[in-house]
mmCIF file of C-alpha atoms in Angstrom:
data_model
loop_
_atom_site.group_PDB
_atom_site.id
_atom_site.type_symbol
_atom_site.label_atom_id
_atom_site.label_comp_id
_atom_site.label_asym_id
_atom_site.label_seq_id
_atom_site.Cartn_x
_atom_site.Cartn_y
_atom_site.Cartn_z
ATOM 1 C CA UNK A 1 -0.001 0.019 -0.020
ATOM 2 C CA UNK A 2 1.577 3.258 -1.101
ATOM 3 C CA UNK A 3 1.436 6.412 1.163
ATOM 4 C CA UNK A 4 -0.913 8.141 -1.429
ATOM 5 C CA UNK A 5 -3.337 5.255 -1.313
ATOM 6 C CA UNK A 6 -3.425 5.445 2.516
ATOM 7 C CA UNK A 7 -3.981 9.154 2.511
ATOM 8 C CA UNK A 8 -6.930 8.877 0.133
ATOM 9 C CA UNK A 9 -8.626 6.203 2.198
ATOM 10 C CA UNK A 10 -7.479 7.121 5.727
ATOM 11 C CA UNK A 11 -10.115 6.859 8.483
ATOM 12 C CA UNK A 12 -7.649 7.874 11.223
ATOM 13 C CA UNK A 13 -5.050 10.582 10.744
ATOM 14 C CA UNK A 14 -2.514 12.124 13.084
ATOM 15 C CA UNK A 15 0.042 14.639 11.842
ATOM 16 C CA UNK A 16 2.796 16.136 14.016
ATOM 17 C CA UNK A 17 0.923 15.497 17.325
ATOM 18 C CA UNK A 18 2.469 16.710 20.484
ATOM 19 C CA UNK A 19 1.299 16.130 24.048
ATOM 20 C CA UNK A 20 2.807 16.436 27.497
ATOM 21 C CA UNK A 21 1.546 15.325 30.926
ATOM 22 C CA UNK A 22 3.279 18.078 33.054
ATOM 23 C CA UNK A 23 6.969 17.608 32.425
ATOM 24 C CA UNK A 24 6.555 14.280 30.784
ATOM 25 C CA UNK A 25 6.395 14.519 26.783
ATOM 26 C CA UNK A 26 4.249 11.622 25.779
ATOM 27 C CA UNK A 27 4.078 12.599 22.078
ATOM 28 C CA UNK A 28 6.701 14.481 20.161
ATOM 29 C CA UNK A 29 5.380 15.009 16.638
ATOM 30 C CA UNK A 30 3.720 11.576 15.965
ATOM 31 C CA UNK A 31 2.228 11.073 12.573
ATOM 32 C CA UNK A 32 0.231 8.203 11.430
ATOM 33 C CA UNK A 33 -2.465 7.177 9.015
ATOM 34 C CA UNK A 34 -4.874 4.220 9.086
ATOM 35 C CA UNK A 35 -6.643 3.253 5.985
ATOM 36 C CA UNK A 36 -10.140 2.079 5.776
ATOM 37 C CA UNK A 37 -10.347 -1.662 6.526
ATOM 38 C CA UNK A 38 -6.772 -1.737 7.702
ATOM 39 C CA UNK A 39 -5.398 -2.985 11.106
ATOM 40 C CA UNK A 40 -2.313 -1.005 12.441
ATOM 41 C CA UNK A 41 -0.483 -2.045 15.589
ATOM 42 C CA UNK A 42 1.394 0.462 17.735
ATOM 43 C CA UNK A 43 4.463 -1.136 19.329
ATOM 44 C CA UNK A 44 7.118 0.250 21.511
ATOM 45 C CA UNK A 45 8.503 0.170 24.997
ATOM 46 C CA UNK A 46 6.778 1.482 28.066
ATOM 47 C CA UNK A 47 6.421 5.264 27.929
ATOM 48 C CA UNK A 48 6.736 5.400 24.089
ATOM 49 C CA UNK A 49 3.412 7.177 23.803
ATOM 50 C CA UNK A 50 1.260 4.275 22.268
ATOM 51 C CA UNK A 51 -1.766 4.556 24.574
ATOM 52 C CA UNK A 52 -1.557 8.327 24.536
ATOM 53 C CA UNK A 53 -1.852 8.517 20.729
ATOM 54 C CA UNK A 54 -4.712 5.871 20.785
ATOM 55 C CA UNK A 55 -6.637 7.906 23.275
ATOM 56 C CA UNK A 56 -6.251 11.088 21.241
ATOM 57 C CA UNK A 57 -8.495 9.530 18.605
ATOM 58 C CA UNK A 58 -11.493 9.048 20.907
ATOM 59 C CA UNK A 59 -10.844 12.463 22.571
ATOM 60 C CA UNK A 60 -9.882 10.973 25.962
ATOM 61 C CA UNK A 61 -6.637 12.921 25.515
ATOM 62 C CA UNK A 62 -6.609 16.377 24.034
ATOM 63 C CA UNK A 63 -3.260 16.984 22.318
ATOM 64 C CA UNK A 64 -1.322 20.158 22.899
ATOM 65 C CA UNK A 65 -0.587 20.587 19.188
ATOM 66 C CA UNK A 66 -1.014 18.900 15.844
ATOM 67 C CA UNK A 67 -3.759 17.728 13.489
ATOM 68 C CA UNK A 68 -6.070 14.807 14.346
ATOM 69 C CA UNK A 69 -8.784 13.677 11.943
ATOM 70 C CA UNK A 70 -11.365 10.858 12.155
ATOM 71 C CA UNK A 71 -13.066 9.940 8.921
ATOM 72 C CA UNK A 72 -11.563 13.026 7.466
ATOM 73 C CA UNK A 73 -13.053 15.466 9.987
ATOM 74 C CA UNK A 74 -10.957 17.528 12.427
ATOM 75 C CA UNK A 75 -11.490 15.995 15.820
ATOM 76 C CA UNK A 76 -12.018 19.326 17.533
ATOM 77 C CA UNK A 77 -15.002 19.809 15.340
ATOM 78 C CA UNK A 78 -16.652 16.592 16.530
ATOM 79 C CA UNK A 79 -18.683 16.318 19.660
ATOM 80 C CA UNK A 80 -16.621 14.033 21.928
ATOM 81 C CA UNK A 81 -19.500 12.035 23.245
ATOM 82 C CA UNK A 82 -20.751 11.459 19.796
ATOM 83 C CA UNK A 83 -17.296 10.538 18.644
ATOM 84 C CA UNK A 84 -16.805 7.966 21.310
ATOM 85 C CA UNK A 85 -20.177 6.306 20.703
ATOM 86 C CA UNK A 86 -19.423 6.039 17.039
ATOM 87 C CA UNK A 87 -16.074 4.155 17.722
ATOM 88 C CA UNK A 88 -15.617 0.678 19.251
ATOM 89 C CA UNK A 89 -13.107 0.950 22.196
ATOM 90 C CA UNK A 90 -11.457 -1.993 24.066
ATOM 91 C CA UNK A 91 -9.572 -0.512 26.984
ATOM 92 C CA UNK A 92 -6.981 -2.358 29.003
ATOM 93 C CA UNK A 93 -8.512 -5.122 31.092
ATOM 94 C CA UNK A 94 -11.886 -4.567 29.336
ATOM 95 C CA UNK A 95 -13.387 -1.846 31.469
ATOM 96 C CA UNK A 96 -16.724 -3.768 32.088
ATOM 97 C CA UNK A 97 -19.198 -2.380 34.596
ATOM 98 C CA UNK A 98 -18.994 -4.867 37.428
ATOM 99 C CA UNK A 99 -22.627 -4.235 38.607
ATOM 100 C CA UNK A 100 -24.143 -4.911 35.195
ATOM 101 C CA UNK A 101 -24.674 -8.385 33.782
ATOM 102 C CA UNK A 102 -22.872 -9.363 30.589
ATOM 103 C CA UNK A 103 -25.757 -8.648 28.180
ATOM 104 C CA UNK A 104 -26.424 -5.264 29.736
ATOM 105 C CA UNK A 105 -22.688 -4.358 29.453
ATOM 106 C CA UNK A 106 -22.727 -5.285 25.719
ATOM 107 C CA UNK A 107 -26.000 -3.493 24.938
ATOM 108 C CA UNK A 108 -24.680 -0.239 26.497
ATOM 109 C CA UNK A 109 -23.515 1.585 23.371
ATOM 110 C CA UNK A 110 -26.457 0.442 21.257
ATOM 111 C CA UNK A 111 -28.791 1.775 23.906
ATOM 112 C CA UNK A 112 -26.986 5.062 24.115
ATOM 113 C CA UNK A 113 -27.040 5.566 20.319
ATOM 114 C CA UNK A 114 -30.721 4.733 20.148
ATOM 115 C CA UNK A 115 -30.468 1.508 18.279
ATOM 116 C CA UNK A 116 -33.896 -0.135 17.700
ATOM 117 C CA UNK A 117 -33.233 -3.292 19.495
ATOM 118 C CA UNK A 118 -30.087 -3.035 21.779
ATOM 119 C CA UNK A 119 -30.632 -6.537 23.358
ATOM 120 C CA UNK A 120 -30.652 -8.147 19.885
ATOM 121 C CA UNK A 121 -27.513 -6.259 18.929
ATOM 122 C CA UNK A 122 -25.759 -7.497 22.125
ATOM 123 C CA UNK A 123 -26.851 -11.098 21.379
ATOM 124 C CA UNK A 124 -25.407 -10.980 17.953
ATOM 125 C CA UNK A 125 -22.086 -9.422 19.202
ATOM 126 C CA UNK A 126 -21.781 -12.088 22.022
ATOM 127 C CA UNK A 127 -22.249 -14.771 19.552
ATOM 128 C CA UNK A 128 -19.559 -13.343 17.190
ATOM 129 C CA UNK A 129 -17.027 -13.438 19.985
ATOM 130 C CA UNK A 130 -17.640 -17.058 20.907
ATOM 131 C CA UNK A 131 -20.013 -16.378 23.908
ATOM 132 C CA UNK A 132 -23.508 -17.870 23.405
ATOM 133 C CA UNK A 133 -25.852 -15.281 24.801
ATOM 134 C CA UNK A 134 -28.094 -17.822 26.382
ATOM 135 C CA UNK A 135 -25.217 -19.036 28.430
ATOM 136 C CA UNK A 136 -23.321 -15.897 29.220
ATOM 137 C CA UNK A 137 -25.755 -13.084 28.939
ATOM 138 C CA UNK A 138 -27.074 -13.275 32.456
ATOM 139 C CA UNK A 139 -23.684 -13.814 34.140
ATOM 140 C CA UNK A 140 -21.799 -11.189 36.100
ATOM 141 C CA UNK A 141 -18.317 -10.004 34.880
ATOM 142 C CA UNK A 142 -16.778 -11.315 38.126
ATOM 143 C CA UNK A 143 -17.856 -14.807 37.367
ATOM 144 C CA UNK A 144 -15.948 -14.927 33.998
ATOM 145 C CA UNK A 145 -12.395 -15.834 33.236
ATOM 146 C CA UNK A 146 -10.003 -13.207 32.045
ATOM 147 C CA UNK A 147 -10.348 -14.323 28.402
ATOM 148 C CA UNK A 148 -14.137 -14.440 28.727
ATOM 149 C CA UNK A 149 -14.176 -10.804 30.094
ATOM 150 C CA UNK A 150 -11.972 -9.659 27.140
ATOM 151 C CA UNK A 151 -14.429 -11.311 24.809
ATOM 152 C CA UNK A 152 -17.252 -9.412 26.356
ATOM 153 C CA UNK A 153 -15.316 -6.175 26.046
ATOM 154 C CA UNK A 154 -14.798 -6.948 22.309
ATOM 155 C CA UNK A 155 -18.481 -7.832 21.952
ATOM 156 C CA UNK A 156 -19.359 -4.425 23.505
ATOM 157 C CA UNK A 157 -17.225 -2.667 20.910
ATOM 158 C CA UNK A 158 -18.737 -4.680 18.142
ATOM 159 C CA UNK A 159 -22.367 -4.253 19.174
ATOM 160 C CA UNK A 160 -22.934 -1.114 17.056
ATOM 161 C CA UNK A 161 -20.923 -2.469 14.039
ATOM 162 C CA UNK A 162 -18.489 0.413 14.145
ATOM 163 C CA UNK A 163 -16.252 1.167 11.193
ATOM 164 C CA UNK A 164 -13.358 1.961 13.643
ATOM 165 C CA UNK A 165 -12.220 0.066 16.681
ATOM 166 C CA UNK A 166 -9.490 1.258 19.054
ATOM 167 C CA UNK A 167 -7.912 -1.553 21.105
ATOM 168 C CA UNK A 168 -5.449 -0.849 23.982
ATOM 169 C CA UNK A 169 -3.693 -3.928 25.057
ATOM 170 C CA UNK A 170 -6.717 -6.165 24.623
ATOM 171 C CA UNK A 171 -4.875 -9.335 25.527
ATOM 172 C CA UNK A 172 -2.101 -8.031 27.691
ATOM 173 C CA UNK A 173 -3.597 -9.225 31.013
ATOM 174 C CA UNK A 174 -4.211 -12.667 29.951
ATOM 175 C CA UNK A 175 -2.134 -15.861 30.465
ATOM 176 C CA UNK A 176 -0.232 -17.289 27.513
ATOM 177 C CA UNK A 177 -2.828 -19.955 26.654
ATOM 178 C CA UNK A 178 -5.848 -17.657 26.922
ATOM 179 C CA UNK A 179 -4.025 -14.957 24.916
ATOM 180 C CA UNK A 180 -3.133 -17.397 22.125
ATOM 181 C CA UNK A 181 -6.765 -18.627 21.792
ATOM 182 C CA UNK A 182 -8.320 -15.155 21.976
ATOM 183 C CA UNK A 183 -5.661 -13.830 19.552
ATOM 184 C CA UNK A 184 -6.903 -16.316 16.797
ATOM 185 C CA UNK A 185 -10.546 -15.375 17.377
ATOM 186 C CA UNK A 186 -9.727 -11.735 17.403
ATOM 187 C CA UNK A 187 -7.851 -12.096 14.148
ATOM 188 C CA UNK A 188 -10.867 -13.807 12.613
ATOM 189 C CA UNK A 189 -13.280 -11.056 13.786
ATOM 190 C CA UNK A 190 -10.980 -8.332 12.394
ATOM 191 C CA UNK A 191 -10.616 -9.957 9.002
ATOM 192 C CA UNK A 192 -14.345 -10.886 8.643
ATOM 193 C CA UNK A 193 -15.661 -7.420 9.659
ATOM 194 C CA UNK A 194 -13.500 -5.247 7.432
ATOM 195 C CA UNK A 195 -13.195 -2.817 10.424
ATOM 196 C CA UNK A 196 -10.542 -0.302 10.661
ATOM 197 C CA UNK A 197 -8.465 -1.142 13.782
ATOM 198 C CA UNK A 198 -5.785 0.730 15.736
ATOM 199 C CA UNK A 199 -4.161 -1.753 18.176
ATOM 200 C CA UNK A 200 -1.827 -1.038 21.121
ATOM 201 C CA UNK A 201 0.281 -4.072 21.999
ATOM 202 C CA UNK A 202 3.588 -4.943 23.671
ATOM 203 C CA UNK A 203 3.560 -8.335 21.874
ATOM 204 C CA UNK A 204 5.402 -8.283 18.435
ATOM 205 C CA UNK A 205 3.971 -11.715 17.588
ATOM 206 C CA UNK A 206 0.466 -10.421 18.335
ATOM 207 C CA UNK A 207 1.096 -7.390 16.164
ATOM 208 C CA UNK A 208 2.419 -9.491 13.253
ATOM 209 C CA UNK A 209 -0.624 -11.788 13.353
ATOM 210 C CA UNK A 210 -3.314 -9.254 13.747
ATOM 211 C CA UNK A 211 -2.095 -6.211 11.933
ATOM 212 C CA UNK A 212 -1.434 -5.189 8.176
ATOM 213 C CA UNK A 213 1.175 -2.715 9.293
ATOM 214 C CA UNK A 214 3.172 -2.071 12.494
ATOM 215 C CA UNK A 215 4.115 1.351 13.738
ATOM 216 C CA UNK A 216 7.235 1.442 15.796
ATOM 217 C CA UNK A 217 7.081 4.187 18.450
ATOM 218 C CA UNK A 218 10.061 5.560 20.530
ATOM 219 C CA UNK A 219 9.871 8.578 22.903
ATOM 220 C CA UNK A 220 6.611 9.858 21.538
ATOM 221 C CA UNK A 221 7.636 9.619 17.825
ATOM 222 C CA UNK A 222 6.658 7.069 15.186
ATOM 223 C CA UNK A 223 9.932 5.867 13.529
ATOM 224 C CA UNK A 224 8.570 3.597 10.874
ATOM 225 C CA UNK A 225 5.201 2.087 9.703
ATOM 226 C CA UNK A 226 5.455 -1.085 7.647
ATOM 227 C CA UNK A 227 4.585 -4.709 7.501
ATOM 228 C CA UNK A 228 6.787 -6.840 9.745
ATOM 229 C CA UNK A 229 8.736 -8.303 6.641
ATOM 230 C CA UNK A 230 9.669 -4.759 5.523
ATOM 231 C CA UNK A 231 10.614 -3.647 9.110
ATOM 232 C CA UNK A 232 13.089 -6.504 9.205
ATOM 233 C CA UNK A 233 14.417 -6.192 5.696
ATOM 234 C CA UNK A 234 14.626 -2.358 5.677
ATOM 235 C CA UNK A 235 14.667 -0.869 9.179
ATOM 236 C CA UNK A 236 14.502 2.884 9.093
ATOM 237 C CA UNK A 237 16.327 3.255 12.493
ATOM 238 C CA UNK A 238 18.647 1.243 14.484
ATOM 239 C CA UNK A 239 15.964 1.142 17.310
ATOM 240 C CA UNK A 240 13.726 -0.764 14.955
ATOM 241 C CA UNK A 241 16.267 -3.461 14.463
ATOM 242 C CA UNK A 242 16.942 -3.550 18.265
ATOM 243 C CA UNK A 243 13.191 -3.742 19.012
ATOM 244 C CA UNK A 244 12.729 -6.695 16.608
ATOM 245 C CA UNK A 245 15.686 -8.561 17.943
ATOM 246 C CA UNK A 246 14.426 -8.194 21.466
ATOM 247 C CA UNK A 247 10.797 -8.871 20.692
ATOM 248 C CA UNK A 248 9.811 -6.739 23.838
ATOM 249 C CA UNK A 249 9.171 -9.813 26.016
ATOM 250 C CA UNK A 250 6.815 -8.949 28.864
ATOM 251 C CA UNK A 251 6.933 -5.280 28.292
ATOM 252 C CA UNK A 252 3.860 -3.055 28.736
ATOM 253 C CA UNK A 253 2.749 0.565 28.158
#
């Protein structure tokens, strides 16, 4: 995919984005484009700015400078509540409401957006993520395994059939077996839906399996965006080579 083709079809665009939390500069001129139907993974060490950049796209972080666009529209021109409801979002550890049963959690966004049948939308989304609604819909989040809770979080993101989903370490809190199983299912959902996905992960294998391109971040900047094979064959920075050689085992952030 050429840069021109990405630009013409980009649903997510960040250009020269800067943001600081006090004296900590989380983003230092980060630029990225994610095309319609593409999955891009943000990888890098803790503190590289991955989550901050992701959260800029749903207005949970307001950058200090730069241009951010969603579906071609400047983000400051979009009502933040309407923006968030139009996006699927899977935060770290799922973010389920513990006092709501599974079906009600998944039906939340369809209900907020005025969908004609939120409960039916929740049932469809649960089934898509491998959780039969008759078996899981009436359960409490606390009764689920970690992998099941993440499936519920993914179902909630899919319930309104969004064209864009933001995922922040969706598998990071799971054990190796659960992560491998859910990774396969997540890949199938991404490929079958044609949804545009921006994914934060510390796992290079996960990034390679799930994404079309990998964006390598360091100290608030994006050093290179390319498929894994291109990163290996033509690294744009010595850090890219170092990152790939180490694989970031167990790192978070």
